[in-house]
PDB file of C-alpha atoms and ligand atoms in Angstrom:
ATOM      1  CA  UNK A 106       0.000   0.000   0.000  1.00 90.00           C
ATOM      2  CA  UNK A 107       1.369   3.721  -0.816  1.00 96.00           C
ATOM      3  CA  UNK A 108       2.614   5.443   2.205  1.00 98.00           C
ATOM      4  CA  UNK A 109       2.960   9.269   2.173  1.00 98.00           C
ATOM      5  CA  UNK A 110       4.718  11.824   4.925  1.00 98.00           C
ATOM      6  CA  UNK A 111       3.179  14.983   4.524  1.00 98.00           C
ATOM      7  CA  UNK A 112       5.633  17.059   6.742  1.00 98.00           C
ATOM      8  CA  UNK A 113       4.507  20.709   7.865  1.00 98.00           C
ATOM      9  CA  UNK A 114       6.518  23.683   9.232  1.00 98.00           C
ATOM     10  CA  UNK A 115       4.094  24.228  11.772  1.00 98.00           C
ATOM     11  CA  UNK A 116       1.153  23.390  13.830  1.00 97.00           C
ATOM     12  CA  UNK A 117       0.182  26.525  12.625  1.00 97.00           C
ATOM     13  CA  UNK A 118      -0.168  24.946   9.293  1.00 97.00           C
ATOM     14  CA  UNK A 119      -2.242  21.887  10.696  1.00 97.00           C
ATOM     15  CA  UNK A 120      -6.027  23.424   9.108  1.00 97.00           C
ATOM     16  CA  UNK A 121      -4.797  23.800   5.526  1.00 97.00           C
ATOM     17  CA  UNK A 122      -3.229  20.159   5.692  1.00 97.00           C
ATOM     18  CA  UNK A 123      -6.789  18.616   6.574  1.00 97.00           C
ATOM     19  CA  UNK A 124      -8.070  19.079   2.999  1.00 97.00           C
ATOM     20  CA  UNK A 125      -5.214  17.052   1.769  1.00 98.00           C
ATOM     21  CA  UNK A 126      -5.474  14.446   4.288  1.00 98.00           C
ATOM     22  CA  UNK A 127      -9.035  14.348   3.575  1.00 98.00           C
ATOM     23  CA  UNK A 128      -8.339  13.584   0.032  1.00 98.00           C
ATOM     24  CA  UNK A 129      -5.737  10.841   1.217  1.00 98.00           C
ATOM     25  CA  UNK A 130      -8.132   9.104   3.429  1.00 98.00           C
ATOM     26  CA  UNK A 131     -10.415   9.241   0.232  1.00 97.00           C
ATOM     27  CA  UNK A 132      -7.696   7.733  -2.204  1.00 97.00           C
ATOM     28  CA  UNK A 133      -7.030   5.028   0.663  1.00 96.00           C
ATOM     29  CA  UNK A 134      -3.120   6.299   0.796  1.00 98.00           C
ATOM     30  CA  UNK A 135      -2.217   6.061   4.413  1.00 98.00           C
ATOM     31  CA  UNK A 136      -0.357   8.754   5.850  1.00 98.00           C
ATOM     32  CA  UNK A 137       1.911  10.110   8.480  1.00 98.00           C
ATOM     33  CA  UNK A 138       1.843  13.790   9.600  1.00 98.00           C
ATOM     34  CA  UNK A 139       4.880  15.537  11.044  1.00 98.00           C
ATOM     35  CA  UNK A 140       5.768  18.793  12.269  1.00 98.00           C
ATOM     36  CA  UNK A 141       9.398  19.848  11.574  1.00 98.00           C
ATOM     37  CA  UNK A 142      10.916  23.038  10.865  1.00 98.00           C
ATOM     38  CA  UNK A 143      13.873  23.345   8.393  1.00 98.00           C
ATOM     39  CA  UNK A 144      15.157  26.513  10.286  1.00 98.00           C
ATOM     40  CA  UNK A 145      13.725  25.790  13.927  1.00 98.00           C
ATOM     41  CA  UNK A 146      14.746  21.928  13.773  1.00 98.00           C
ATOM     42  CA  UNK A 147      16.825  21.969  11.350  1.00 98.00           C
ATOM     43  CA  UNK A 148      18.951  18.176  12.453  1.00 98.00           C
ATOM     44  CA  UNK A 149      15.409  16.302  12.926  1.00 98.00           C
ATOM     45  CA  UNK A 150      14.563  17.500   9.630  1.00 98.00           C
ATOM     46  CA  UNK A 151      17.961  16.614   8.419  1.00 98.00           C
ATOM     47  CA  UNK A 152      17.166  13.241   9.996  1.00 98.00           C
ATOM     48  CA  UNK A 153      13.517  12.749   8.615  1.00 98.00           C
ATOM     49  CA  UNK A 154      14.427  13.297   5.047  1.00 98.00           C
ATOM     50  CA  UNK A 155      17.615  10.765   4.817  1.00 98.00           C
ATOM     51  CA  UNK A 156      15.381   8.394   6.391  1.00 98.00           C
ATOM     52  CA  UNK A 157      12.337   8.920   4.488  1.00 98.00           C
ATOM     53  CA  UNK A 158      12.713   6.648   1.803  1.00 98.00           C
ATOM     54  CA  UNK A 159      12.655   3.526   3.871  1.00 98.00           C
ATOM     55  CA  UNK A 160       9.391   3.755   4.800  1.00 98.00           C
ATOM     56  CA  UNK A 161       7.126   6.365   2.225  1.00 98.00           C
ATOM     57  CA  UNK A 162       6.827   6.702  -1.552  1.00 98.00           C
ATOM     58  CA  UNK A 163       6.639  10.378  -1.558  1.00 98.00           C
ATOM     59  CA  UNK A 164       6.541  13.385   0.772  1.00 99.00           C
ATOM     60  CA  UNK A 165       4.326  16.448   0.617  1.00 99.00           C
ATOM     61  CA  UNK A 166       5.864  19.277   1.978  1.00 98.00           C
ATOM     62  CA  UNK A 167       4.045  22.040   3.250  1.00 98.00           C
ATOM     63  CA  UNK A 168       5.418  25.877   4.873  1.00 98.00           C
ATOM     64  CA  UNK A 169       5.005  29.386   4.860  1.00 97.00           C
ATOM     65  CA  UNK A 170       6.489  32.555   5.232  1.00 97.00           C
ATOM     66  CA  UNK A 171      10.321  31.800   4.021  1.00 97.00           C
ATOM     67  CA  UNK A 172       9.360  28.267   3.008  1.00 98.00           C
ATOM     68  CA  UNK A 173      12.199  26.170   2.931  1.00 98.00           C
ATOM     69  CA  UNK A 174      10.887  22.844   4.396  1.00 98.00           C
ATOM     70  CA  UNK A 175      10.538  21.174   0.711  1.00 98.00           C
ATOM     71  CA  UNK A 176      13.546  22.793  -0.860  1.00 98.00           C
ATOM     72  CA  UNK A 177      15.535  21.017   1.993  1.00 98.00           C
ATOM     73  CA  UNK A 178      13.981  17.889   2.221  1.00 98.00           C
ATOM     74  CA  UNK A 179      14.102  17.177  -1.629  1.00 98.00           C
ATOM     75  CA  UNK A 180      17.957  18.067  -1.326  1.00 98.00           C
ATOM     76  CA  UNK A 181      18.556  14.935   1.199  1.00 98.00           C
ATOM     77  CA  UNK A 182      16.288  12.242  -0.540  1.00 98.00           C
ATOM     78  CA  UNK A 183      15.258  11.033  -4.015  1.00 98.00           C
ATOM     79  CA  UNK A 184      11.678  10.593  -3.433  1.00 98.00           C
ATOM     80  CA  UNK A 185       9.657  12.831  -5.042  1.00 98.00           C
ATOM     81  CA  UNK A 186       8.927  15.894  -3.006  1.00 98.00           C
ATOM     82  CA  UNK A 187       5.173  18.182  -3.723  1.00 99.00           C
ATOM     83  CA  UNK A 188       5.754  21.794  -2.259  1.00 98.00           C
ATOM     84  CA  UNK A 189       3.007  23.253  -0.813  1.00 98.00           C
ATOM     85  CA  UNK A 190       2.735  26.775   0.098  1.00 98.00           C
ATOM     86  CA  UNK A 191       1.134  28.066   3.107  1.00 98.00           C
ATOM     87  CA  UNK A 192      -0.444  31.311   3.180  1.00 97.00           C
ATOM     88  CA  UNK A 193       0.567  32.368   7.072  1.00 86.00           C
ATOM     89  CA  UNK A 194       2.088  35.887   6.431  1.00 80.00           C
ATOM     90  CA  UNK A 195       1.260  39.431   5.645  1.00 88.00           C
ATOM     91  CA  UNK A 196       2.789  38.562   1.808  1.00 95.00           C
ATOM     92  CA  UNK A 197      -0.419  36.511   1.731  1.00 95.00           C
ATOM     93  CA  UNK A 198       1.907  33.365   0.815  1.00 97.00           C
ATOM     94  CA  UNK A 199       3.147  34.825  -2.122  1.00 97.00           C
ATOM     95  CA  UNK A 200       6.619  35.096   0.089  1.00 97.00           C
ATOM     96  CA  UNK A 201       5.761  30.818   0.445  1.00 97.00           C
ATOM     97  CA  UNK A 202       5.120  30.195  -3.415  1.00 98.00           C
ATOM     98  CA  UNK A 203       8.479  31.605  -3.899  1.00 98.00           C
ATOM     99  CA  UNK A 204      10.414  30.049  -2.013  1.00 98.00           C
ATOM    100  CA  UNK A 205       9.470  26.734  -2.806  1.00 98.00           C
ATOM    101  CA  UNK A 206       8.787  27.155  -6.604  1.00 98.00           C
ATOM    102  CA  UNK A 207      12.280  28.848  -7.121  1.00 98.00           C
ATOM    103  CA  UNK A 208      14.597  25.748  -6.674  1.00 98.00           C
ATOM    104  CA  UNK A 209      17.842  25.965  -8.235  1.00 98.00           C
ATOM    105  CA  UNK A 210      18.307  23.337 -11.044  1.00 98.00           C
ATOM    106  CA  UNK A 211      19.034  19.350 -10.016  1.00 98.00           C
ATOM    107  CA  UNK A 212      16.847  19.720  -7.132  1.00 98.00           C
ATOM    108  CA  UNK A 213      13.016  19.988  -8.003  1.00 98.00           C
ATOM    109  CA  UNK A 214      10.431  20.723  -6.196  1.00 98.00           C
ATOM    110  CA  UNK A 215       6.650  19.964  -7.721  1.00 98.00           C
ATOM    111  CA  UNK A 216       4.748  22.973  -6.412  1.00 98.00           C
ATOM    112  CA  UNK A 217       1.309  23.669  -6.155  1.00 98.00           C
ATOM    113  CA  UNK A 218      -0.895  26.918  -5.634  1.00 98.00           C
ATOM    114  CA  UNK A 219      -0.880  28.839  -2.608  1.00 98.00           C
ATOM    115  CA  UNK A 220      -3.105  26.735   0.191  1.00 98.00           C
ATOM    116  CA  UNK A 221      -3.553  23.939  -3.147  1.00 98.00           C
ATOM    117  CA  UNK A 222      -3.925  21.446  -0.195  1.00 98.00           C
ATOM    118  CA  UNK A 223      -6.572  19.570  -2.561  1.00 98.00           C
ATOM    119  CA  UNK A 224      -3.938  19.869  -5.428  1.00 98.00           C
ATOM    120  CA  UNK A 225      -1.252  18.394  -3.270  1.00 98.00           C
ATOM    121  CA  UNK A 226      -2.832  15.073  -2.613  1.00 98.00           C
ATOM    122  CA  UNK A 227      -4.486  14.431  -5.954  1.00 98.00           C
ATOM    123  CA  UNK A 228      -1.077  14.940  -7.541  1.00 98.00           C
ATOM    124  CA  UNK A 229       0.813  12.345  -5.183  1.00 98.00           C
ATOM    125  CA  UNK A 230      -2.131  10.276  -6.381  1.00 98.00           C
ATOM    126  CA  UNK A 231      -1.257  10.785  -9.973  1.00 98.00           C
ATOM    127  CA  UNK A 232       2.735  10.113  -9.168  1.00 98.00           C
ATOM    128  CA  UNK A 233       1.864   7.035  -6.789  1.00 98.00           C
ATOM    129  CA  UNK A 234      -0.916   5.722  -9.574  1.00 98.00           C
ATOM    130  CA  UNK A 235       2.130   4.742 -11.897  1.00 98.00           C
ATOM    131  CA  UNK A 236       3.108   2.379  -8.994  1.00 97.00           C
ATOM    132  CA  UNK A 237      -0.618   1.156  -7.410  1.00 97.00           C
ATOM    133  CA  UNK A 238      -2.756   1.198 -10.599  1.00 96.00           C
ATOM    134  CA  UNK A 239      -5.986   1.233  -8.576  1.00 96.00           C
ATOM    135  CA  UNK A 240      -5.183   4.875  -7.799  1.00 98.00           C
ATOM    136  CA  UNK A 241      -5.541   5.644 -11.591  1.00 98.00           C
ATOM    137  CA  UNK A 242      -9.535   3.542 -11.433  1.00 97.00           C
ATOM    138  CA  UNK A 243      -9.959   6.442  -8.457  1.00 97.00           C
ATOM    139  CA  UNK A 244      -8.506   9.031 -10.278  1.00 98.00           C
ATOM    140  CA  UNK A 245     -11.357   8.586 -13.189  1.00 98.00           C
ATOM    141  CA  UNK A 246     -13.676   8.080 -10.613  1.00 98.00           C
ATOM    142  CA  UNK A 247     -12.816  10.987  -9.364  1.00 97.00           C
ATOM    143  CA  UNK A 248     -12.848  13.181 -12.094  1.00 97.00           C
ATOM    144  CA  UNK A 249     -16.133  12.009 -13.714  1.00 97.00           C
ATOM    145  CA  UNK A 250     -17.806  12.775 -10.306  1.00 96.00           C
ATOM    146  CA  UNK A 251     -16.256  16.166 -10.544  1.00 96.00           C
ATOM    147  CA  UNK A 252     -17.915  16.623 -13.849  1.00 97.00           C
ATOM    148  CA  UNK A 253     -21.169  15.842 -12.797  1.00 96.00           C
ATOM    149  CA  UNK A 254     -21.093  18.361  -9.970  1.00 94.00           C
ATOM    150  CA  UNK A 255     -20.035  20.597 -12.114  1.00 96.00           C
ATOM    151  CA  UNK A 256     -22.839  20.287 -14.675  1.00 96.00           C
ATOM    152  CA  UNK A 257     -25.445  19.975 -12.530  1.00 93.00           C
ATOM    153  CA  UNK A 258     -25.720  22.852 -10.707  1.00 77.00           C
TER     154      UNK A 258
HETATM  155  C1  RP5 B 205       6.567  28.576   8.739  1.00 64.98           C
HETATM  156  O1  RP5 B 205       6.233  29.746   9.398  1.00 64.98           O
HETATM  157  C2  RP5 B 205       5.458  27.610   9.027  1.00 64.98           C
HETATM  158  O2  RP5 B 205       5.322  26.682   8.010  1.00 64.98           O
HETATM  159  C3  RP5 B 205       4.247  28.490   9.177  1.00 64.98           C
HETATM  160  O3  RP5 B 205       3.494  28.555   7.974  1.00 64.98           O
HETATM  161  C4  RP5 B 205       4.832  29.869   9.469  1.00 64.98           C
HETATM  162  C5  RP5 B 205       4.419  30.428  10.818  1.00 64.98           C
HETATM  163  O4  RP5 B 205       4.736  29.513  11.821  1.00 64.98           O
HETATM  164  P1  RP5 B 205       4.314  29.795  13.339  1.00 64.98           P
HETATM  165  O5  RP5 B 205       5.021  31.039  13.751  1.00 64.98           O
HETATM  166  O6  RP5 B 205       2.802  29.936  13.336  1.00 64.98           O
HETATM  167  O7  RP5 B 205       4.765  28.577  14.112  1.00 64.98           O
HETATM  168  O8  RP5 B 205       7.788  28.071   9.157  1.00 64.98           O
END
């Protein structure tokens, strides 16, 4: 079964996260959810990320202001890392987007729109779906009942 970390910079950050763990539980993807800062624990973070790989298929990554979380993570592991920016500042998380959208080349960071929470987990889904097909039946699933919401009201 997939197994996701979906890592945030704060508690702070814990009520944007619930729309992507909602989607998660929906998608049957089991989950853990950390808090860990890359500048105010900067070692467990360290730690977490050379880790990860042994036991998840792909991290989410979510921070605000100065948003280095996935930047750094992504840097210590080769699983695939989904940057998602939190809007907790005056910048209105413009200052987030930036931060993790900018990454220097070799070290990318797939990045999603300010409070994308939704965004976050489908994607994993589509990443993990090339590994567990019965995430792409859910995916359609998904997406037709989107449709139908859509044109009918
Ligand atoms: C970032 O700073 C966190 O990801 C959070 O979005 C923001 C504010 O954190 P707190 O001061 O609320 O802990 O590192």
């Amino acid at each position: 079964m997939p197994k996701i970390a979906v890592v945030v910079g704060s508690k702070s950050d814990l009520p944007v996260i619930e729309r992507c763990t909602d989607i998660l539980d929906e998608f049957e993807i089991s989950y853990d959810v950390k808090v860990l800062s890359a500048h105010r624990t900067p070692f467990k973070t360290q730690e977490f990320a050379v880790e990860a790989e042994k036991y998840y298929d792909l991290i989410i990554a979510a921070a605000g202001k100065a948003a280095h979380l996935p930047g750094v993570i992504a840097s210590y592991t080769l699983l695939p890392v989904i940057g998602l920016p939190i809007k907790s500042s005056t910048l209105d998380g413009l200052d987030s987007l930036l931060s993790i959208v900018q990454m220097p080349k070799g070290i990318p960071v797939a990045t999603v729109a300010i409070d994308g929470a939704e965004n976050a987990a489908l994607l994993a889904c589509h990443i993990l779906s090339l590994k567990y097909p019965y995430l792409r039946e859910k995916l359609a699933n998904y997406r037709e009942k989107m449709a139908e919401e859509v044109l009918n009201n």
